[in-house]
Amino acid sequence: MTAEANAGVPRLEVRGVTKRFPGVLANDHVNFAVDPGEVHALLGENGAGKSTLVKMIYGVLHPDEGRLLWNGEAMDITDPHAARALGIGMVFQHFSLFEAMTVLENIALGMDEPGDMASLSRRVVEVSQAYGLPLDPDRNVYTLSVGERQRIEIVRCLLQNPKLLIMDEPTSVLTPQEVERLFETLRKLSAEGVSILYISHKLDEIKALCDRATILRGGRVVGECDPSVETAKSMAQMMIGEELKSVTRRSAGTHGEARLAVEGLTMPSEEIHGIDLKNVSFSVKAGEVFGIAGVAGNGQNELLLGLSGERLAHHDTIVRIDGEPVGRRDAGARRRLGICVVPEERNGHGAVPGMSLVENGVLSGHHRMDLLSNVFIRFGAAARFASEIVEAFDVRTPGIAASAGSLSGGNLQKFIVGREILQKPKVLIVSQPTWGVDAGAAATIHQALADLAAEGVAVVVVSQDLDELLAISDRLAVINVGVLSSAMVTKEASVEEIGLLMGGVHGLEPAPERAPEEAANVA
Amino acid sequence: MAPDAAVLVILTVVGAATPLLFAALGELVVEKSGVLNLGVEGMMILGAVSAFAVAVSTGSGALGVVAGMLAGMAMAFIFGVLTLTLAANQVATGLALTIFGLGLSSLMGASFIGIPVEPLAKLSIPGISQIPIIGPLFFGHDALVYLSFAAVVAIAWFLKKSRAGMILRAVGESDISAHSIGYNVIAVRYRAVLFGGAMAGLGGAFLSLSYTPLWNEGMTAGRGWIALALVVFSSWRPWRLLVGAYLFGGVTILQLYTQGAGGLGIPAQVMSMLPYLATILVLAVIAAGPWKGRLDAPACLGKPFRPST
């Protein structure tokens, strides 16, 4: 809209931008340009340098070398205020929201001149209606679903009439219907002349939405393409630089009694804004991969705690392994019987960041891998166990003495998944197995889960990534506000149906008030 | 009890509550910005000794009060450099600040023990201040008492209504988000910490210039800790803090009076434990109770923040 004076000049041009962090070259002489009204994709694996690059455009980080040109003029974007003054808006991958504050306060905080709160509130309602992003300005953020939270970030940007909207992996936490609505909004903005820089590693979305894609690998631009003429596979290969392996299932066929059976698990959450589990029932047979889909924060963490034994059920018979009741047994006892668990949070739950890989191996592996003799740790055996994991799962680390916290997210995930798989579990429960893991490593992990199932292990995969569950699970169920749907056979399930279940009854409207204690608290 | 005696009791409660209110209001603002400064006791006592020394030396109570605030701020600045600039552990630094303050104040105050000082002037409106009961109750205090009430109103307004207050709450709620939107987290926290120091110093100045008015080693006697507990008790709300400060002030005075009245058969030592026992009880009830007082705690409380560039 401002480019009429200098037609043909890109709205934003990145020239030779380089950014180094200690030990890492995050961006290496990156060049690309975004035209007015264009939806431009930045495509790359985790660790390719996409987030670093856009943080420099938004002024959160500063380039070591190179320049940014705005409508053809060199600009020094010192901080986010400067970026917003130019007309750059950003929706962060990890939202920049304040949970205990209201929607309106959150929006005001992200603006440089919000004006008075009453008129801002009216403008929020106007803009959110104009773009189909319903929001109640007076709600507290912690009562909102992830999709609603994202709307806050988008509306916050729209109120400042952006010329360039940066979206960092916006769909990773949305239901399919929410994704479709988001795309409608983005197309509308693009038609109005707003440029959109869209970061993702989801190739189907990029094909559906973007006009052009710049592909990053290892901090460098390795190619540019028109997503509409490429296939998802060809873009993936440019992204990872090698052939993509697809998961092969050696179907052993499911057989026999349920290895893991959960019957009527009801559990109030211990978290302040947590979700209570309500009468959750399912069973998994030997050789079966059972998927649990759902938008984050719908009781997945609570379910995982209830299965692992970190929290106990009310009756012993509520959870059974191979028919044996374990509902009242703790995590150690359940591990000895064969339940191995990969929690969602790697640092602090799945692994102790300050301890070495060997020690982290002992922490969860000592029950099944015989790593203790009386009060002593058998360090020889523990080191062998850690080395075995590193080798089998291609964990990139300077050595097994390295601390877990020094590994990149993807490598630590490979280590944790590997640690549990090598313990030869009877039941493996994995939450978000490939979150933040690059496509190559994701394929390795999927293959390992498939192989495990083929050996007769019952595998439960909890994931927000529906494509992942559709690819690897035999049956799946959807969790929403602590209620698990009945299981369906994956091959016969439709994405629409699953999406509706994920959104529950409140998919497109503001969620019902989840925190009545708040009112009581004020009084 | 005669009306005059009742008025006297209430006046002493005001005296006991005001220093708590000052120190706790300051700490409330500090904690709202996400910083936990356990050095309130140390800042308070340094404020008390500095205020006393300056008031005795210059003969001016007002200068004494200013000196008390500056001393509190100087202590808070040390805390800020260590925990904000150098990202040291806030709990350890705060404890060290308290121990440092207690020691330094003893050294500075050694030559002032037992010296009398002219107490801060009481408000005196001819006619009105002489009205029985109402006069002394509402129009017979020194300026700091009225200031403490004004501070409650001002801080409540600042946090709830002003943009700067909203930014301060945001910084305490999520430092990472505030940084990525473009706020200077460290600068906001420095201001809050310095304000907290000034308020703790003010509380100390009130103690040594109005409440006693004398200098004694260790005269804050744990009031800094009670102020910290009050912040939790109030679930970070200024108006509840006002109630809490007067409640605890009342318990302190109750203890003195029952001791005087022969302790009702209870050993004097038990009675002097009362304010501290009440503190522990309140903290335990809040932590465990259905009110979920911790729900209101700023999410980043006590976590060091290092911005990436």
PDB file of C-alpha atoms in Angstrom, chain A residues 19 21 58 60-62 80-81 84 92 95-101 105-106 108-112 114 117 142 156 271-273 517 521-523, chain B residues 159-161 163 165-171 173-184 237 240 290-297 308-309:
ATOM      1  CA  LYS A  19      24.352 -14.024  13.038  1.00  0.00           C
ATOM      2  CA  PHE A  21      25.979 -17.458  18.704  1.00  0.00           C
ATOM      3  CA  TYR A  58      11.658  -7.733  14.400  1.00  0.00           C
ATOM      4  CA  VAL A  60      14.737  -8.689  19.139  1.00  0.00           C
ATOM      5  CA  LEU A  61      18.205  -9.776  17.955  1.00  0.00           C
ATOM      6  CA  HIS A  62      20.763  -7.808  15.967  1.00  0.00           C
ATOM      7  CA  PRO A  80      10.800  -4.150  18.484  1.00  0.00           C
ATOM      8  CA  HIS A  81       9.484  -0.610  18.969  1.00  0.00           C
ATOM      9  CA  ARG A  84       6.518  -1.738  14.875  1.00  0.00           C
ATOM     10  CA  PHE A  92       5.644 -15.512  18.009  1.00  0.00           C
ATOM     11  CA  PHE A  95       3.431 -16.550  22.365  1.00  0.00           C
ATOM     12  CA  SER A  96       4.569 -13.360  24.012  1.00  0.00           C
ATOM     13  CA  LEU A  97       1.539 -13.279  26.281  1.00  0.00           C
ATOM     14  CA  PHE A  98       0.980 -12.659  29.974  1.00  0.00           C
ATOM     15  CA  GLU A  99      -1.249 -15.359  31.443  1.00  0.00           C
ATOM     16  CA  ALA A 100      -2.580 -13.584  34.515  1.00  0.00           C
ATOM     17  CA  MET A 101      -3.538 -10.450  32.594  1.00  0.00           C
ATOM     18  CA  GLU A 105      -3.998  -5.578  28.701  1.00  0.00           C
ATOM     19  CA  ASN A 106      -2.043  -8.028  26.594  1.00  0.00           C
ATOM     20  CA  ALA A 108      -2.163  -2.784  24.974  1.00  0.00           C
ATOM     21  CA  LEU A 109       1.245  -4.045  26.092  1.00  0.00           C
ATOM     22  CA  GLY A 110       2.137  -4.995  22.544  1.00  0.00           C
ATOM     23  CA  MET A 111       1.327  -1.547  21.154  1.00  0.00           C
ATOM     24  CA  ASP A 112       3.326   1.631  21.379  1.00  0.00           C
ATOM     25  CA  PRO A 114      -2.623   2.089  22.682  1.00  0.00           C
ATOM     26  CA  MET A 117      -8.414   1.433  27.313  1.00  0.00           C
ATOM     27  CA  TYR A 142      -5.021 -18.310  31.149  1.00  0.00           C
ATOM     28  CA  ARG A 156      -2.488  -7.033  18.384  1.00  0.00           C
ATOM     29  CA  GLU A 271      -1.794 -27.693  38.398  1.00  0.00           C
ATOM     30  CA  ILE A 272      -3.302 -24.273  39.055  1.00  0.00           C
ATOM     31  CA  HIS A 273      -4.814 -23.928  35.595  1.00  0.00           C
ATOM     32  CA  GLU A 517     -12.400 -19.887  41.272  1.00  0.00           C
ATOM     33  CA  ASN A 521     -10.902 -15.136  44.608  1.00  0.00           C
ATOM     34  CA  VAL A 522     -11.747 -11.523  44.010  1.00  0.00           C
ATOM     35  CA  ALA A 523     -14.415 -11.635  46.701  1.00  0.00           C
TER      36      ALA A 523
ATOM     37  CA  LEU B 159      -0.573  -1.030  39.440  1.00  0.00           C
ATOM     38  CA  LYS B 160      -4.135  -1.247  38.229  1.00  0.00           C
ATOM     39  CA  LYS B 161      -4.633   1.830  36.107  1.00  0.00           C
ATOM     40  CA  ARG B 163       0.510   2.055  31.782  1.00  0.00           C
ATOM     41  CA  GLY B 165       2.140  -0.218  36.288  1.00  0.00           C
ATOM     42  CA  MET B 166       0.809  -2.523  33.603  1.00  0.00           C
ATOM     43  CA  ILE B 167       4.301  -2.867  32.133  1.00  0.00           C
ATOM     44  CA  LEU B 168       5.675  -3.598  35.601  1.00  0.00           C
ATOM     45  CA  ARG B 169       3.116  -6.380  36.094  1.00  0.00           C
ATOM     46  CA  ALA B 170       3.870  -7.718  32.620  1.00  0.00           C
ATOM     47  CA  VAL B 171       7.586  -7.900  33.408  1.00  0.00           C
ATOM     48  CA  GLU B 173       4.394 -12.118  34.760  1.00  0.00           C
ATOM     49  CA  SER B 174       6.653 -13.126  31.854  1.00  0.00           C
ATOM     50  CA  ASP B 175      10.072 -11.553  31.468  1.00  0.00           C
ATOM     51  CA  ILE B 176      10.690 -13.355  28.193  1.00  0.00           C
ATOM     52  CA  SER B 177       7.453 -12.105  26.625  1.00  0.00           C
ATOM     53  CA  ALA B 178       8.046  -8.566  27.843  1.00  0.00           C
ATOM     54  CA  HIS B 179      11.541  -8.636  26.384  1.00  0.00           C
ATOM     55  CA  SER B 180      10.394  -9.965  23.031  1.00  0.00           C
ATOM     56  CA  ILE B 181       7.712  -7.269  22.773  1.00  0.00           C
ATOM     57  CA  GLY B 182      10.447  -4.730  23.383  1.00  0.00           C
ATOM     58  CA  TYR B 183      10.391  -3.734  27.057  1.00  0.00           C
ATOM     59  CA  ASN B 184      13.587  -3.292  29.003  1.00  0.00           C
ATOM     60  CA  ARG B 237      -2.955  -6.512  46.575  1.00  0.00           C
ATOM     61  CA  ARG B 240      -5.380  -6.212  51.571  1.00  0.00           C
ATOM     62  CA  PRO B 290      -8.608 -23.455  49.190  1.00  0.00           C
ATOM     63  CA  TRP B 291      -7.991 -19.762  48.471  1.00  0.00           C
ATOM     64  CA  LYS B 292      -4.904 -20.691  46.503  1.00  0.00           C
ATOM     65  CA  GLY B 293      -3.170 -17.481  47.470  1.00  0.00           C
ATOM     66  CA  ARG B 294      -0.149 -18.530  45.450  1.00  0.00           C
ATOM     67  CA  LEU B 295      -2.287 -18.273  42.352  1.00  0.00           C
ATOM     68  CA  ASP B 296      -1.744 -14.535  42.461  1.00  0.00           C
ATOM     69  CA  ALA B 297       2.025 -14.689  42.736  1.00  0.00           C
ATOM     70  CA  SER B 308      19.850 -12.307  24.645  1.00  0.00           C
ATOM     71  CA  THR B 309      20.991  -9.757  22.103  1.00  0.00           C
TER      72      THR B 309
END
